[in-house]
Coordinates of C-alpha atoms in Angstrom, one line a residue:
M1 CA -149.3 -27.6 98.1
G2 CA -151.1 -27.0 94.9
G3 CA -153.7 -29.6 95.5
R4 CA -154.7 -27.5 98.6
V5 CA -155.3 -24.4 96.6
L6 CA -157.5 -26.5 94.2
D7 CA -159.4 -28.0 97.0
Y8 CA -160.1 -24.7 98.2
C9 CA -161.5 -23.2 94.9
K10 CA -163.6 -26.4 94.6
Y11 CA -165.3 -26.3 97.9
T12 CA -165.4 -22.3 98.5
R13 CA -168.5 -22.2 96.4
F14 CA -170.3 -23.8 99.3
L15 CA -169.7 -20.9 101.5
K16 CA -173.0 -19.0 101.2
M17 CA -172.4 -15.0 101.0
S18 CA -174.2 -12.3 99.7
A19 CA -171.8 -12.3 97.1
P20 CA -169.8 -15.5 96.2
P21 CA -165.9 -15.4 96.2
R22 CA -164.2 -15.9 92.8
C23 CA -161.6 -18.6 92.6
Y24 CA -158.7 -18.4 90.5
T25 CA -156.8 -21.8 90.0
E26 CA -153.4 -22.7 88.7
K27 CA -155.0 -24.3 85.9
K28 CA -156.9 -22.0 83.5
V29 CA -160.4 -22.9 83.4
A30 CA -162.8 -20.8 80.9
M31 CA -166.0 -22.1 82.6
L32 CA -169.8 -21.5 82.9
A33 CA -171.2 -17.9 83.4
A34 CA -174.1 -19.9 84.6
L35 CA -172.2 -21.3 87.4
V36 CA -171.7 -17.7 88.9
F37 CA -175.7 -17.4 88.9
F38 CA -176.0 -20.8 90.5
Q39 CA -173.7 -19.4 93.4
L40 CA -175.8 -16.1 93.7
S41 CA -179.0 -18.0 93.7
S42 CA -177.9 -20.4 96.4
L43 CA -180.0 -22.2 98.9
S44 CA -179.5 -19.9 101.6
P45 CA -182.7 -18.4 103.3
A46 CA -181.0 -14.9 103.9
Q47 CA -182.7 -13.6 100.8
N48 CA -182.6 -9.9 99.8
F49 CA -184.0 -10.5 96.1
T50 CA -184.6 -6.5 95.7
S51 CA -181.1 -5.4 96.1
R52 CA -179.4 -8.2 94.7
Y53 CA -181.0 -9.0 91.5
A54 CA -183.7 -6.8 90.1
N55 CA -181.4 -4.3 89.0
S56 CA -178.4 -6.2 88.0
D57 CA -175.9 -5.4 85.0
P58 CA -174.9 -8.8 83.4
F59 CA -171.6 -7.2 82.4
G60 CA -170.9 -5.1 85.6
V61 CA -168.1 -5.8 88.1
N62 CA -170.3 -8.3 89.9
G63 CA -172.4 -9.4 87.3
P64 CA -172.6 -13.1 85.9
M65 CA -170.5 -12.0 83.0
P66 CA -168.1 -9.5 84.1
F67 CA -166.8 -7.1 81.2
G68 CA -168.4 -9.8 78.9
D69 CA -166.0 -12.5 79.8
L70 CA -166.6 -16.0 81.3
L71 CA -165.5 -16.0 84.7
P72 CA -162.8 -18.7 85.7
A73 CA -164.0 -20.8 88.1
G74 CA -162.5 -23.8 90.2
V75 CA -165.0 -26.8 89.2
G76 CA -165.0 -30.3 88.2
E77 CA -164.2 -31.5 84.7
G78 CA -167.9 -32.7 84.5
L79 CA -169.1 -35.5 82.2
K80 CA -168.6 -35.6 78.4
G81 CA -166.4 -32.6 78.3
G82 CA -168.8 -29.9 78.8
I83 CA -171.6 -31.2 81.0
D84 CA -171.7 -30.8 84.6
F85 CA -174.4 -32.3 87.0
A86 CA -174.8 -32.0 90.8
L87 CA -177.3 -32.4 93.5
A88 CA -177.6 -30.5 96.7
I89 CA -179.6 -30.9 99.9
Q90 CA -179.7 -28.3 102.6
S91 CA -181.2 -28.2 106.1
I92 CA -181.7 -24.7 107.6
Y93 CA -182.8 -23.5 111.1
D94 CA -184.0 -19.9 111.1
S95 CA -184.8 -18.1 114.4
N96 CA -186.7 -15.5 112.8
F97 CA -188.3 -16.6 109.5
F98 CA -190.3 -13.4 109.0
Q99 CA -187.7 -11.1 109.9
T100 CA -189.6 -9.1 112.6
E101 CA -189.3 -7.9 116.4
H102 CA -191.7 -10.9 117.2
E103 CA -189.4 -13.8 116.4
K104 CA -190.8 -17.0 115.0
S105 CA -188.7 -19.8 114.0
E106 CA -188.7 -22.2 111.1
F107 CA -186.9 -25.2 109.9
A108 CA -186.4 -25.7 106.1
T109 CA -185.0 -28.4 103.7
N110 CA -184.0 -27.5 100.2
I111 CA -183.2 -30.1 97.3
S112 CA -181.6 -28.8 94.2
P113 CA -180.6 -30.8 91.3
R114 CA -178.1 -28.6 88.8
V115 CA -177.1 -29.1 85.2
S116 CA -174.6 -26.8 83.5
Y117 CA -173.3 -27.1 80.1
S118 CA -170.5 -25.6 77.9
T119 CA -169.3 -26.2 74.5
D120 CA -165.9 -25.2 75.3
P121 CA -164.9 -26.2 78.9
E122 CA -161.1 -25.8 78.3
G123 CA -161.3 -22.5 76.8
G124 CA -159.7 -21.1 73.7
A125 CA -162.7 -21.6 71.1
S126 CA -164.0 -18.8 68.9
V127 CA -167.5 -19.5 69.8
T128 CA -168.7 -20.4 73.4
I129 CA -172.1 -21.2 74.5
S130 CA -173.0 -21.8 78.1
A131 CA -176.2 -22.7 79.7
G132 CA -177.6 -24.0 83.1
Y133 CA -180.8 -24.8 84.9
L134 CA -181.2 -24.9 88.7
P135 CA -184.6 -25.9 90.4
V136 CA -184.8 -25.5 94.2
V137 CA -187.5 -27.7 96.1
R138 CA -188.5 -25.9 99.3
S139 CA -190.4 -27.4 102.3
Y140 CA -191.0 -25.8 105.4
L141 CA -191.8 -27.7 108.9
H142 CA -194.3 -24.8 110.3
N143 CA -195.3 -23.0 107.1
T144 CA -196.2 -25.6 104.9
N145 CA -198.3 -23.1 102.7
L146 CA -195.0 -21.7 101.5
D147 CA -193.8 -24.9 100.2
G148 CA -192.7 -24.6 96.6
V149 CA -190.4 -25.1 93.7
D150 CA -188.0 -22.4 92.5
Q151 CA -187.1 -22.5 88.8
S152 CA -184.1 -20.7 87.3
G153 CA -181.7 -21.0 84.6
N154 CA -179.5 -19.1 82.0
V155 CA -177.6 -19.1 78.6
S156 CA -174.6 -17.0 77.4
I157 CA -172.9 -16.9 74.2
I158 CA -169.5 -15.3 73.4
V159 CA -168.2 -14.9 69.8
S160 CA -164.2 -14.0 69.7
G161 CA -162.6 -12.7 66.7
S162 CA -159.3 -11.1 65.9
R163 CA -160.2 -7.7 67.0
T164 CA -163.8 -7.9 68.2
Q165 CA -165.9 -9.8 71.0
I166 CA -169.5 -10.1 71.2
S167 CA -171.3 -11.4 74.3
A168 CA -174.8 -12.2 74.9
Y169 CA -176.7 -13.1 78.0
A170 CA -180.1 -14.2 79.0
G171 CA -181.1 -15.2 82.5
Y172 CA -184.1 -16.2 84.7
I173 CA -184.0 -16.2 88.5
Q174 CA -186.7 -17.2 90.8
E175 CA -186.0 -17.1 94.5
S176 CA -188.4 -17.4 97.6
G177 CA -187.8 -16.1 101.2
T178 CA -188.5 -13.1 103.4
D179 CA -187.2 -10.0 101.6
R180 CA -186.2 -7.5 104.0
L181 CA -186.9 -4.6 101.6
A182 CA -190.2 -5.9 100.6
G183 CA -191.0 -6.4 104.3
E184 CA -192.6 -9.9 103.8
F185 CA -192.4 -13.4 102.4
V186 CA -192.1 -13.1 98.6
T187 CA -191.3 -14.9 95.4
G188 CA -189.1 -12.9 93.5
S189 CA -188.4 -13.5 89.9
A190 CA -186.3 -11.5 87.4
L191 CA -185.8 -11.8 83.3
S192 CA -182.4 -10.3 82.5
L193 CA -181.1 -9.9 78.8
G194 CA -177.8 -8.4 77.7
L195 CA -175.5 -7.6 74.8
R196 CA -172.1 -6.4 74.8
G197 CA -169.5 -5.8 72.0
T198 CA -165.7 -5.0 72.3
Y199 CA -163.5 -3.8 69.5
Q200 CA -159.7 -3.7 69.9
I201 CA -158.8 -0.2 68.5
A202 CA -155.0 -0.4 69.0
P203 CA -152.8 -3.1 70.9
R204 CA -153.6 -1.5 74.1
T205 CA -156.6 0.4 73.6
S206 CA -160.1 -1.0 73.2
G207 CA -163.7 0.4 73.1
F208 CA -167.0 -1.3 74.5
A209 CA -170.7 -0.7 74.2
S210 CA -173.5 -2.8 76.0
V211 CA -177.1 -2.7 76.4
S212 CA -179.0 -4.6 79.0
S213 CA -182.7 -5.0 80.4
S214 CA -184.4 -6.6 83.3
I215 CA -187.8 -7.3 84.4
S216 CA -188.8 -7.9 88.1
D217 CA -191.9 -9.5 89.6
Y218 CA -192.7 -10.7 93.3
G219 CA -195.8 -12.8 92.5
N220 CA -197.6 -10.7 95.2
S221 CA -200.5 -8.0 94.8
T222 CA -199.1 -5.9 97.5
V223 CA -195.4 -6.0 96.5
V224 CA -194.7 -4.1 93.2
G225 CA -192.1 -5.0 90.8
F226 CA -190.4 -2.8 88.1
D227 CA -188.6 -2.7 84.7
N228 CA -185.0 -1.4 84.0
I229 CA -183.1 -0.8 81.0
S230 CA -179.6 0.7 80.5
A231 CA -176.8 1.3 78.1
N232 CA -173.1 1.7 78.7
F233 CA -170.2 2.9 76.6
G234 CA -166.5 3.5 77.0
G235 CA -163.1 2.5 76.5
S236 CA -160.2 0.7 78.4
W237 CA -156.3 1.3 78.0
A238 CA -154.0 -1.4 79.1
A239 CA -151.1 0.2 80.9
T240 CA -149.4 -3.2 81.4
E241 CA -150.3 -6.7 80.9
R242 CA -151.8 -6.7 84.3
F243 CA -153.3 -3.4 84.9
S244 CA -155.9 -1.6 82.6
F245 CA -158.3 1.2 83.3
G246 CA -160.8 3.6 81.4
P247 CA -164.0 5.8 81.6
S248 CA -167.5 4.9 80.7
I249 CA -170.6 6.8 80.0
S250 CA -174.1 5.0 81.1
Y251 CA -177.9 5.7 80.8
A252 CA -180.5 3.8 82.8
K253 CA -184.3 4.1 82.9
V254 CA -186.2 2.4 85.7
S255 CA -190.0 2.4 85.8
S256 CA -192.4 1.3 88.6
D257 CA -196.0 1.8 89.6
N258 CA -194.7 2.8 93.1
T259 CA -192.3 5.6 91.8
G260 CA -193.0 6.3 88.2
T261 CA -190.0 6.7 85.9
R262 CA -186.5 7.4 86.8
D263 CA -183.8 8.6 84.3
S264 CA -180.3 8.4 85.2
W265 CA -176.9 9.5 83.4
G266 CA -173.7 8.3 84.9
F267 CA -169.8 8.7 84.5
S268 CA -167.5 6.3 86.0
M269 CA -163.8 5.1 85.8
N270 CA -163.3 1.3 85.6
T271 CA -160.0 -0.4 86.6
S272 CA -158.8 -4.2 86.6
Y273 CA -155.7 -5.8 87.9
A274 CA -154.3 -9.1 88.0
A275 CA -151.2 -10.1 89.4
N276 CA -149.6 -13.8 89.0
E277 CA -153.2 -15.1 89.8
R278 CA -152.6 -14.3 93.5
I279 CA -154.5 -10.8 93.2
Q280 CA -157.6 -10.3 91.1
L281 CA -159.2 -6.8 91.1
A282 CA -162.1 -5.0 89.4
V283 CA -163.3 -1.6 90.6
S284 CA -165.9 1.0 89.1
L285 CA -166.5 4.2 90.8
G286 CA -168.5 7.1 89.6
L287 CA -171.1 9.7 89.8
Q288 CA -174.8 9.4 88.7
Y289 CA -177.3 12.2 88.0
S290 CA -180.9 11.2 88.1
E291 CA -184.5 12.9 87.5
N292 CA -187.9 11.3 88.7
S293 CA -191.1 11.8 86.7
R294 CA -193.1 12.4 90.0
E295 CA -190.8 15.4 90.9
S296 CA -190.8 18.9 89.3
Q297 CA -187.5 20.2 90.8
A298 CA -184.2 19.5 89.4
G299 CA -182.7 16.1 89.8
D300 CA -180.0 14.5 92.3
F301 CA -176.3 13.2 92.2
N302 CA -175.5 9.9 93.7
L303 CA -172.1 8.1 94.1
T304 CA -172.1 4.8 92.4
G305 CA -169.4 1.9 92.8
S306 CA -168.6 -1.6 92.6
L307 CA -165.7 -4.0 93.5
S308 CA -164.7 -7.4 93.2
S309 CA -161.3 -8.7 94.7
T310 CA -159.7 -11.8 95.5
Y311 CA -156.2 -11.9 97.2
K312 CA -154.7 -15.5 97.6
I313 CA -152.4 -14.5 100.6
D314 CA -150.6 -18.0 100.5
E315 CA -151.4 -21.6 99.7
R316 CA -153.8 -21.7 102.6
W317 CA -155.3 -18.3 103.2
A318 CA -157.4 -16.5 100.7
W319 CA -159.4 -13.1 101.3
N320 CA -162.3 -12.0 99.1
N321 CA -164.2 -8.8 98.8
S322 CA -167.2 -7.2 97.3
I323 CA -168.8 -3.9 96.9
Q324 CA -171.9 -3.1 94.9
S325 CA -174.3 0.1 94.7
G326 CA -177.7 0.7 93.2
I327 CA -180.8 2.4 93.3
V328 CA -184.1 0.6 93.0
P329 CA -187.7 1.5 93.6
S330 CA -189.2 0.5 96.8
P331 CA -191.3 -2.6 96.3
S332 CA -193.7 -1.9 99.2
Q333 CA -193.6 1.9 99.7
A334 CA -195.1 4.4 97.1
N335 CA -192.9 7.3 96.0
Y336 CA -189.8 6.1 97.4
V337 CA -186.4 4.8 96.1
I338 CA -183.9 2.7 97.8
N339 CA -180.1 3.8 97.6
D340 CA -178.6 0.6 98.4
W341 CA -175.0 -0.2 99.2
S342 CA -173.7 -3.8 100.0
V343 CA -170.3 -4.7 101.5
S344 CA -169.1 -8.2 101.9
S345 CA -165.7 -9.7 103.0
S346 CA -164.7 -13.4 103.7
L347 CA -161.5 -14.8 104.8
I348 CA -161.1 -18.5 103.8
R349 CA -158.6 -20.8 105.5
S350 CA -157.8 -24.1 103.7
L351 CA -157.3 -27.0 106.0
P352 CA -155.7 -30.4 105.6
V353 CA -159.0 -31.7 104.8
G354 CA -161.5 -28.9 103.6
S355 CA -161.7 -25.3 104.6
A356 CA -163.2 -23.0 107.3
G357 CA -164.4 -19.3 106.7
L358 CA -165.2 -16.2 108.5
G359 CA -167.5 -13.6 106.6
L360 CA -168.9 -10.1 107.2
D361 CA -171.3 -8.3 105.2
L362 CA -173.3 -5.1 105.5
Y363 CA -176.2 -3.7 103.6
I364 CA -177.0 0.0 103.9
S365 CA -180.4 0.9 102.5
S366 CA -181.4 4.8 102.3
F367 CA -185.0 5.6 101.3
E368 CA -185.4 8.5 99.3
R369 CA -188.6 10.4 98.4
V370 CA -189.4 11.0 94.6
G371 CA -192.7 12.7 95.0
A372 CA -195.7 13.2 97.6
A373 CA -195.1 10.6 100.3
G374 CA -196.4 9.7 103.7
A375 CA -194.4 9.1 106.7
S376 CA -190.7 9.4 106.5
Q377 CA -188.4 6.4 106.2
T378 CA -185.2 5.8 107.9
T379 CA -182.0 4.2 106.8
E380 CA -181.9 0.6 107.3
E381 CA -178.6 -1.2 108.1
N382 CA -178.2 -5.0 107.9
L383 CA -175.1 -6.4 109.3
G384 CA -174.4 -10.2 109.0
V385 CA -171.6 -12.4 110.3
L386 CA -170.8 -15.8 109.0
L387 CA -168.8 -18.9 110.2
S388 CA -168.7 -21.8 107.6
Y389 CA -166.8 -25.2 107.3
E390 CA -166.6 -27.1 104.3
R391 CA -164.9 -30.7 103.5
P392 CA -164.9 -33.2 100.9
L393 CA -166.2 -36.8 101.7
F394 CA -165.9 -40.1 100.1
R395 CA -162.9 -39.5 98.0
D396 CA -163.9 -36.0 97.1
R397 CA -167.4 -37.0 95.2
I398 CA -169.4 -35.5 98.0
G399 CA -168.9 -31.9 99.6
F400 CA -170.0 -31.5 103.2
S401 CA -170.8 -27.6 104.5
T402 CA -172.3 -26.2 107.6
S403 CA -172.5 -22.5 108.5
V404 CA -173.8 -20.4 111.5
R405 CA -174.8 -16.7 110.5
Y406 CA -176.0 -14.0 112.8
T407 CA -177.7 -11.0 111.4
I408 CA -178.7 -7.6 113.0
N409 CA -181.1 -5.3 111.5
S410 CA -181.5 -1.6 112.6
G411 CA -183.6 1.4 111.4
Q412 CA -187.2 1.1 110.3
D413 CA -187.5 -2.5 111.9
E414 CA -185.4 -3.8 114.6
W415 CA -184.7 -7.3 114.6
S416 CA -182.0 -10.0 114.8
Q417 CA -181.6 -13.4 113.4
I418 CA -179.7 -16.8 113.7
L419 CA -179.4 -19.1 110.8
I420 CA -177.7 -22.6 111.1
S421 CA -177.3 -24.5 107.7
T422 CA -176.0 -28.0 107.0
G423 CA -175.8 -29.6 103.4
L424 CA -174.4 -32.0 101.1
N425 CA -173.5 -31.5 97.5
M426 CA -172.7 -34.2 95.1
E427 CA -171.3 -33.8 91.6
F428 CA -171.8 -36.4 88.9

């Protein structure tokens, strides 16, 4: 039965959700932080660059390096110890390519080679360097003027001592598609940098501090990007070997030509729990106070939170969940910020060959004024349901995946969308 668990972890990454499931195998594998980025920047056209990438924390619960650690992932051994090559091709039918009330369908083909590298694929080294590169060649049947190549890659370094650990991250993400918060087809890009240090104060107590920065751009004169810099420090107490919690204090500054500058101070409680590799849970919940440069009155408070969990119910069933919050400047509306919450859940069934999945994700985006504004904006809700199937072919050298996704958007814009995707992925 253990082989079925490994199959599930290897092929679950083909399931394209808003946030990828995290695989925890029976074999400890300290693999690439870059692979998480590859999963996030998948080939799916159901893009929402604004809320997923532009204001991300590399060391957050749902970041590419959660808590400064490399994420265990069920992947192949690769070549030459630490090098992994893959090639993916995906064909997609989109019933509402521009996500409007008047639907226009599109057929797209994406081809993506991938290379990733780690100096320590087996784990345990005092210094680990990981890197990855992922180009995506996009072609469209009807909108050939939008054909292009997206370039993305990142590198991470972890240095571990007897009582200290230092993690550094740099990543560049480029993604093209119709962004529902921007209101049009864009090529979004974000450069993210991060540095985190952890010090073991006592056998059960540790402290940490981190700083991160991101710069986003949309490659479009009508859609405005923004810059973000944040700092975070706090502590953690290990109540048991499996359960730890602690407080953190944060500061963030976000700047945009659309909204001016927003300064935020936050306090949160962070918890992580792991039970026999069957249950993996990380939660952060807090309160944030923000002031905007274009408002003369007092600032406002917002609830913040994030969650990432995996529950391996038994040898065949697994349940993955994710919650993420964030406040970002509106890329298309002046004097508005977007308080965006995303929730996703997926249930995976391992089959005699391959796996099947049922997924659900919900985005709730509330537009809030930060100064003199025009017409008021309403809250947008975006609900998606995904059915997927994956299986290995040709002695596990090729992965086949197919999925059907149905999305309903309500609020300022009313529209629906059907996405049908089929793809192949080969590892070398």
